[in-house]
Amino acid sequence: MDFDPLSFFTPDSTDGDDHVDTNNGVIPRDGGDVGGFIPNVDDGDLEDGDLEEGPLHILDFPQLNGRLPAAVLISLLKLLARNEETNFGKEETLMLDQLLVQRSIDLEDYGFTLQWLRDHGYVKLARCLPDVPFNQDTFQYLNKILSSHFIEDADIAQLTSLRISENCGRTARPQFTRKIIIDHLETPILLNEPALTSDSLGLKTWGSSLVLSELLAKTHEGLDIHGEILELGAGTGLVGITLSKLGYEVVLTDLPEILDNLRKNVELNSVDSECHVLDWTDPSSFVEIKGPDVKYTTVVVADPIYSPEHPQWVVNMVDRFLSKSSESQLLIQIPLRQLYESERQLLWSLLKEIGLRVVEEQYVDGFDDFGEQKFVYKRLKWQL
């Protein structure tokens, strides 16, 4: 299956620049004093040209030569890292002390970098710290670092490569941790997300999972859930972990190549949930573990359709594992992607053929890494 992210979502026009709250933190925006260590520079000490507005130019960054301290360059590269992401919105605002901890930068190293930039005429860049903007000139500077014969430090090369890949779009981004905040949950959910490739779409958190998790957290008490819940295609585990935090017993399932990361996220969030392989084309390994008579009164699935075969496979799993009782229910959340309209309609038709009827339906606006999207949530029960 060819992987084209544009077939999943329309890119969002929302600006995603990092921002660090320095007005209420340790250091004000103009570079004030931190514990007496980082010196203050008054506006009167700066030339008129230093106060010009506008984006950073490549010439505003330190020249790459033997006089540039490695500590300064390493600090700048760490400051260029993306902030920890919350849900799929803008990266969260951090105070300076929080940001330095997140970036693994000592206060002394930060102070030295700030002072060195000021002493050597890079006042415009110094005034941006710690919130260094990322633009095309920043890309050019990073590429110059990689090609410079003055730079031999392996840590600098690694940090530079990471900063480039982080800002080349979601499909080029290296492994990172996403923080999900959901109303009605006491603590955030942390999700490890490896690099995204065409054969590992389950290693990414998709918008359907967030929308469904938020809905379940708000309405779960009215769903009359009994016994264990089976999640099909759990991916990074957001929906299953949410249900576990709400107090339910959940069995999270996915393909073998997804399971290691899924288990890691379950452990990361300290929830007691089972994780098993469940191949929709051959569920025998799952049945061998859980027993031939295994059934569930609630089956949950989010965003399961991204190939022509998936509607039939999903319905096969629902028919096999959803118990035939009046209490049983299927909870399904699907994005309304134009490319998969026919597959979506086939799914609804096949679910009706096996005897399931829609008892609740909601349309919701949401988004994720690839842009805004409309979603449909359906709750289905057996027509007995």
Coordinates of C-alpha atoms in Angstrom, one line a residue:
M1 CA 0.0 0.0 0.0
D2 CA 1.5 3.4 -1.0
F3 CA 1.6 5.9 1.8
D4 CA 0.6 9.5 1.0
P5 CA -0.1 11.7 4.1
L6 CA -2.1 14.1 1.9
S7 CA -4.7 11.4 1.4
F8 CA -5.4 11.3 5.1
F9 CA -5.8 15.0 5.9
T10 CA -5.7 18.5 4.4
P11 CA -2.7 20.5 5.9
D12 CA -3.7 22.9 8.6
S13 CA -2.9 26.6 8.2
T14 CA -2.4 27.0 12.0
D15 CA 1.0 28.4 13.0
G16 CA 2.9 25.9 15.1
D17 CA 5.8 28.0 16.3
D18 CA 7.3 27.2 19.7
H19 CA 6.8 29.8 22.4
V20 CA 8.4 30.1 25.8
D21 CA 6.8 32.2 28.5
T22 CA 9.6 34.4 29.7
N23 CA 7.6 37.3 31.1
N24 CA 6.5 35.3 34.2
G25 CA 9.4 33.0 34.3
V26 CA 13.0 33.2 35.3
I27 CA 14.1 35.6 32.6
P28 CA 12.2 38.5 30.9
R29 CA 12.1 38.8 27.1
D30 CA 14.8 41.5 27.0
G31 CA 17.4 39.2 28.8
G32 CA 17.1 40.2 32.5
D33 CA 19.0 38.8 35.4
V34 CA 18.8 35.2 36.6
G35 CA 19.9 34.8 40.1
G36 CA 22.6 37.4 39.5
F37 CA 24.4 35.2 37.0
I38 CA 23.0 36.2 33.6
P39 CA 23.9 39.9 33.1
N40 CA 21.3 42.4 32.1
V41 CA 21.6 44.4 28.9
D42 CA 19.7 47.7 28.8
D43 CA 18.2 48.9 25.6
G44 CA 20.4 51.9 25.9
D45 CA 23.5 49.7 25.5
L46 CA 22.3 48.5 22.1
E47 CA 22.7 50.2 18.7
D48 CA 19.5 51.1 16.8
G49 CA 20.1 48.3 14.3
D50 CA 20.0 45.7 17.1
L51 CA 16.4 46.5 17.9
E52 CA 15.1 46.1 14.3
E53 CA 12.1 43.9 14.0
G54 CA 12.0 41.0 11.6
P55 CA 12.9 37.3 11.3
L56 CA 16.4 36.1 12.1
H57 CA 18.7 36.0 9.1
I58 CA 21.4 33.4 8.7
L59 CA 24.0 36.2 9.4
D60 CA 22.4 36.6 12.9
F61 CA 23.8 33.2 13.9
P62 CA 27.4 32.7 15.0
Q63 CA 30.0 32.2 12.3
L64 CA 31.2 28.6 12.1
N65 CA 34.9 28.9 12.8
G66 CA 37.4 27.7 15.4
R67 CA 36.5 30.6 17.7
L68 CA 32.9 29.4 18.3
P69 CA 32.8 27.5 21.6
A70 CA 31.1 24.1 21.2
A71 CA 29.1 24.8 24.4
V72 CA 27.4 27.8 22.7
L73 CA 26.5 25.9 19.6
I74 CA 25.2 22.9 21.6
S75 CA 23.0 25.2 23.7
L76 CA 21.6 26.8 20.6
L77 CA 20.9 23.5 19.0
K78 CA 19.1 22.3 22.1
L79 CA 17.0 25.5 22.3
L80 CA 15.9 24.9 18.7
A81 CA 14.3 21.6 19.7
R82 CA 10.5 21.4 19.6
N83 CA 8.6 21.6 22.8
E84 CA 6.7 18.7 24.2
E85 CA 3.5 18.5 22.3
T86 CA 0.1 18.6 23.9
N87 CA -2.7 16.8 22.0
F88 CA -2.4 18.1 18.4
G89 CA -2.4 21.8 19.1
K90 CA 0.4 24.3 19.5
E91 CA 3.3 23.3 21.7
E92 CA 2.8 24.2 25.2
T93 CA 4.1 27.5 26.7
L94 CA 7.0 26.9 29.1
M95 CA 8.7 29.1 31.7
L96 CA 12.5 29.3 31.3
D97 CA 13.4 27.0 34.1
Q98 CA 11.0 24.3 32.7
L99 CA 12.4 24.7 29.2
L100 CA 16.0 24.4 30.3
V101 CA 15.2 21.1 32.2
Q102 CA 13.3 19.8 29.2
R103 CA 16.2 20.7 26.9
S104 CA 18.9 19.3 29.3
I105 CA 20.6 22.7 29.4
D106 CA 22.4 23.8 32.6
L107 CA 21.6 27.3 33.8
E108 CA 25.4 28.0 33.7
D109 CA 25.6 26.9 30.1
Y110 CA 22.6 29.0 29.2
G111 CA 24.1 32.1 30.9
F112 CA 27.5 31.5 29.1
T113 CA 25.8 31.2 25.7
L114 CA 23.7 34.4 26.3
Q115 CA 26.8 36.4 27.4
W116 CA 29.0 35.1 24.6
L117 CA 26.4 36.1 21.9
R118 CA 26.2 39.6 23.4
D119 CA 29.9 40.0 23.7
H120 CA 30.5 38.9 20.1
G121 CA 27.8 41.1 18.4
Y122 CA 25.0 38.6 18.0
V123 CA 22.6 40.8 20.0
K124 CA 19.6 40.1 17.8
L125 CA 19.9 36.3 18.4
A126 CA 20.6 36.9 22.1
R127 CA 17.4 38.9 22.4
C128 CA 15.4 35.9 21.0
L129 CA 16.7 33.5 23.6
P130 CA 15.4 31.2 24.8
D131 CA 12.7 31.3 22.2
V132 CA 14.7 30.8 19.0
P133 CA 12.4 31.0 15.9
F134 CA 12.8 28.3 13.3
N135 CA 12.6 29.5 9.6
Q136 CA 14.3 28.9 6.3
D137 CA 17.5 30.7 7.4
T138 CA 17.6 28.4 10.4
F139 CA 17.5 25.4 8.0
Q140 CA 20.4 26.9 6.0
Y141 CA 22.4 27.4 9.1
L142 CA 21.9 23.8 10.2
N143 CA 23.0 22.6 6.8
K144 CA 26.1 24.8 7.1
I145 CA 26.9 23.1 10.4
L146 CA 26.8 19.7 8.9
S147 CA 29.0 20.7 6.0
S148 CA 31.5 22.7 8.1
H149 CA 35.0 21.4 8.5
F150 CA 35.3 23.3 11.8
I151 CA 32.6 21.1 13.4
E152 CA 34.0 17.7 14.4
D153 CA 31.9 17.2 17.6
A154 CA 29.7 14.1 17.2
D155 CA 27.1 15.5 19.6
I156 CA 26.8 18.6 17.5
A157 CA 26.3 16.6 14.3
Q158 CA 23.6 14.4 16.0
L159 CA 21.7 17.4 17.4
T160 CA 21.9 19.2 14.1
S161 CA 20.5 16.2 12.2
L162 CA 17.7 15.9 14.8
R163 CA 16.7 19.5 14.5
I164 CA 16.5 19.2 10.7
S165 CA 14.4 16.0 10.8
E166 CA 12.0 17.4 13.5
N167 CA 11.1 20.3 11.2
C168 CA 10.7 18.4 7.9
G169 CA 7.1 17.3 8.6
R170 CA 5.5 14.5 10.5
T171 CA 6.7 11.7 8.1
A172 CA 10.3 12.8 8.6
R173 CA 10.2 13.4 12.3
P174 CA 12.2 11.1 14.6
Q175 CA 10.8 9.4 17.7
F176 CA 9.2 11.7 20.2
T177 CA 6.7 11.6 23.2
R178 CA 3.3 13.2 22.8
K179 CA 1.4 14.4 25.8
I180 CA -2.4 14.1 25.7
I181 CA -4.6 16.0 28.1
I182 CA -8.2 14.8 28.4
D183 CA -10.9 16.4 30.5
H184 CA -12.1 14.1 33.4
L185 CA -8.7 12.4 33.6
E186 CA -6.6 13.3 36.6
T187 CA -3.2 12.9 34.8
P188 CA -2.0 13.4 31.2
I189 CA -1.4 10.4 28.9
L190 CA 2.1 10.1 27.5
L191 CA 2.5 8.3 24.1
N192 CA 5.8 7.3 22.6
E193 CA 5.6 7.7 18.8
P194 CA 8.4 6.2 16.7
A195 CA 9.2 7.6 13.2
L196 CA 6.3 7.3 10.8
T197 CA 6.6 5.0 7.8
S198 CA 4.2 3.5 5.3
D199 CA 4.2 0.1 7.0
S200 CA 3.8 1.3 10.5
L201 CA 0.8 3.7 10.5
G202 CA -0.2 2.2 13.9
L203 CA 2.8 3.8 15.5
K204 CA 1.2 7.2 15.1
T205 CA -1.6 8.7 17.2
W206 CA -4.4 9.7 14.8
G207 CA -7.1 12.3 15.4
S208 CA -9.9 9.7 15.7
S209 CA -8.3 8.3 18.8
L210 CA -8.2 11.7 20.5
V211 CA -11.8 12.6 19.6
L212 CA -13.1 9.2 20.7
S213 CA -11.1 9.3 24.0
E214 CA -12.5 12.7 24.8
L215 CA -16.0 11.5 24.0
L216 CA -15.7 8.4 26.1
A217 CA -14.2 10.3 29.1
K218 CA -17.2 12.6 29.0
T219 CA -20.0 10.0 28.4
H220 CA -18.7 6.6 29.5
E221 CA -21.0 6.4 32.6
G222 CA -24.1 6.5 30.3
L223 CA -22.8 3.7 28.0
D224 CA -23.5 0.9 30.5
I225 CA -20.3 -0.9 29.9
H226 CA -20.0 -4.4 31.4
G227 CA -17.0 -6.7 31.6
E228 CA -13.8 -6.4 29.6
I229 CA -13.5 -4.1 26.6
L230 CA -11.8 -5.2 23.4
E231 CA -10.0 -2.6 21.4
L232 CA -9.3 -3.4 17.7
G233 CA -6.2 -1.8 16.2
A234 CA -5.2 0.0 19.3
G235 CA -2.1 1.7 17.7
T236 CA -0.3 3.8 20.3
G237 CA -3.0 2.9 22.8
L238 CA -4.7 6.3 23.5
V239 CA -8.3 5.0 23.5
G240 CA -7.5 1.9 25.5
I241 CA -5.3 3.8 28.0
T242 CA -8.1 6.3 28.4
L243 CA -10.6 3.6 29.2
S244 CA -8.2 2.0 31.6
K245 CA -7.7 5.3 33.5
L246 CA -11.5 5.5 33.7
G247 CA -11.5 2.3 35.6
Y248 CA -12.4 -0.3 32.9
E249 CA -10.6 -3.6 32.1
V250 CA -9.3 -3.3 28.5
V251 CA -7.7 -5.7 26.1
L252 CA -5.7 -3.7 23.6
T253 CA -4.8 -5.5 20.3
D254 CA -2.9 -4.8 17.1
L255 CA -0.4 -6.3 14.7
P256 CA 2.9 -7.8 15.9
E257 CA 5.0 -4.9 14.7
I258 CA 2.9 -2.5 16.7
L259 CA 2.7 -4.4 19.9
D260 CA 6.1 -3.5 21.4
N261 CA 5.4 0.2 21.3
L262 CA 1.8 -0.4 22.5
R263 CA 3.1 -2.2 25.5
K264 CA 5.7 0.5 26.2
N265 CA 2.9 3.1 26.2
V266 CA 0.7 1.0 28.6
E267 CA 3.7 0.8 31.0
L268 CA 4.5 4.5 30.5
N269 CA 1.1 5.4 31.8
S270 CA 1.0 2.9 34.6
V271 CA -2.2 1.2 33.6
D272 CA -3.0 -2.5 34.1
S273 CA -4.1 -3.5 30.6
E274 CA -3.5 -6.6 28.5
C275 CA -1.9 -6.2 25.1
H276 CA -2.1 -9.0 22.5
V277 CA -1.6 -9.6 18.8
L278 CA -4.8 -9.7 16.9
D279 CA -4.4 -10.1 13.1
W280 CA -7.7 -9.3 11.5
T281 CA -7.0 -11.8 8.7
D282 CA -6.1 -14.6 11.2
P283 CA -7.2 -14.2 14.8
S284 CA -6.0 -17.7 15.8
S285 CA -3.1 -16.6 18.0
F286 CA -5.4 -14.3 20.0
V287 CA -8.0 -17.1 20.3
E288 CA -5.3 -19.5 21.5
I289 CA -4.4 -17.1 24.3
K290 CA -7.9 -16.0 25.3
G291 CA -9.8 -19.2 24.6
P292 CA -12.1 -20.4 21.9
D293 CA -15.2 -19.0 23.6
V294 CA -13.8 -15.5 24.2
K295 CA -16.4 -12.8 23.7
Y296 CA -16.8 -9.1 24.7
T297 CA -19.8 -7.0 25.4
T298 CA -18.0 -3.9 24.3
V299 CA -15.7 -3.6 21.2
V300 CA -14.0 -0.3 20.5
V301 CA -12.3 0.8 17.3
A302 CA -10.9 4.1 16.0
D303 CA -9.9 4.9 12.4
P304 CA -9.7 1.3 11.1
I305 CA -10.3 2.0 7.3
Y306 CA -7.3 2.8 5.1
S307 CA -7.4 0.0 2.5
P308 CA -10.2 -1.6 0.5
E309 CA -9.9 -4.9 2.5
H310 CA -10.4 -3.3 5.9
P311 CA -14.2 -3.0 6.0
Q312 CA -14.7 -6.7 5.6
W313 CA -11.8 -7.5 8.1
V314 CA -13.2 -5.2 10.7
V315 CA -16.7 -6.6 10.4
N316 CA -15.3 -10.2 10.6
M317 CA -13.6 -9.3 13.9
V318 CA -16.8 -7.6 15.3
D319 CA -18.9 -10.6 14.3
R320 CA -16.4 -13.0 15.9
F321 CA -15.7 -11.2 19.2
L322 CA -18.8 -9.1 20.0
S323 CA -21.2 -11.3 22.1
K324 CA -24.7 -11.6 20.8
S325 CA -26.6 -10.0 23.8
S326 CA -28.7 -7.0 24.4
E327 CA -25.9 -5.4 26.5
S328 CA -23.3 -5.7 23.7
Q329 CA -22.2 -2.6 21.8
L330 CA -19.7 -1.5 19.1
L331 CA -18.2 2.0 19.6
I332 CA -16.6 3.2 16.4
Q333 CA -15.0 6.5 15.4
I334 CA -14.0 7.2 11.8
P335 CA -12.7 10.3 10.0
L336 CA -14.7 11.4 7.0
R337 CA -11.8 11.2 4.5
Q338 CA -13.0 11.8 0.9
L339 CA -10.6 9.2 -0.5
Y340 CA -12.2 6.4 1.6
E341 CA -15.9 7.3 1.1
S342 CA -16.7 4.0 -0.7
E343 CA -14.9 1.9 2.0
R344 CA -16.7 3.7 4.7
Q345 CA -20.1 3.1 3.1
L346 CA -19.2 -0.6 2.6
L347 CA -18.4 -0.8 6.4
W348 CA -21.8 0.5 7.4
S349 CA -23.5 -1.8 4.9
L350 CA -21.6 -4.9 6.2
L351 CA -22.3 -4.0 9.9
K352 CA -26.0 -3.8 9.0
E353 CA -25.8 -7.2 7.3
I354 CA -24.5 -9.0 10.4
G355 CA -27.4 -7.5 12.4
L356 CA -26.0 -4.3 14.0
R357 CA -28.1 -1.1 14.1
V358 CA -27.0 2.4 14.9
V359 CA -28.4 3.7 18.3
E360 CA -26.3 6.8 18.5
E361 CA -24.5 9.0 16.0
Q362 CA -22.4 12.2 16.3
Y363 CA -20.4 14.3 13.9
V364 CA -17.4 16.1 15.4
D365 CA -14.7 18.5 14.1
G366 CA -11.2 17.7 15.1
F367 CA -7.6 17.7 13.8
D368 CA -4.2 16.0 14.1
D369 CA -0.7 16.3 12.6
F370 CA -2.0 16.5 9.1
G371 CA -4.7 19.1 9.5
E372 CA -8.4 19.6 10.3
Q373 CA -10.9 16.8 9.8
K374 CA -14.5 15.8 10.4
F375 CA -15.2 12.6 12.3
V376 CA -18.3 10.4 12.8
Y377 CA -18.9 8.5 16.0
K378 CA -21.4 5.6 16.0
R379 CA -22.7 3.3 18.7
L380 CA -24.2 0.2 17.4
K381 CA -26.1 -2.7 19.1
W382 CA -27.4 -6.0 17.9
Q383 CA -30.9 -6.0 16.5
L384 CA -32.2 -9.0 18.5

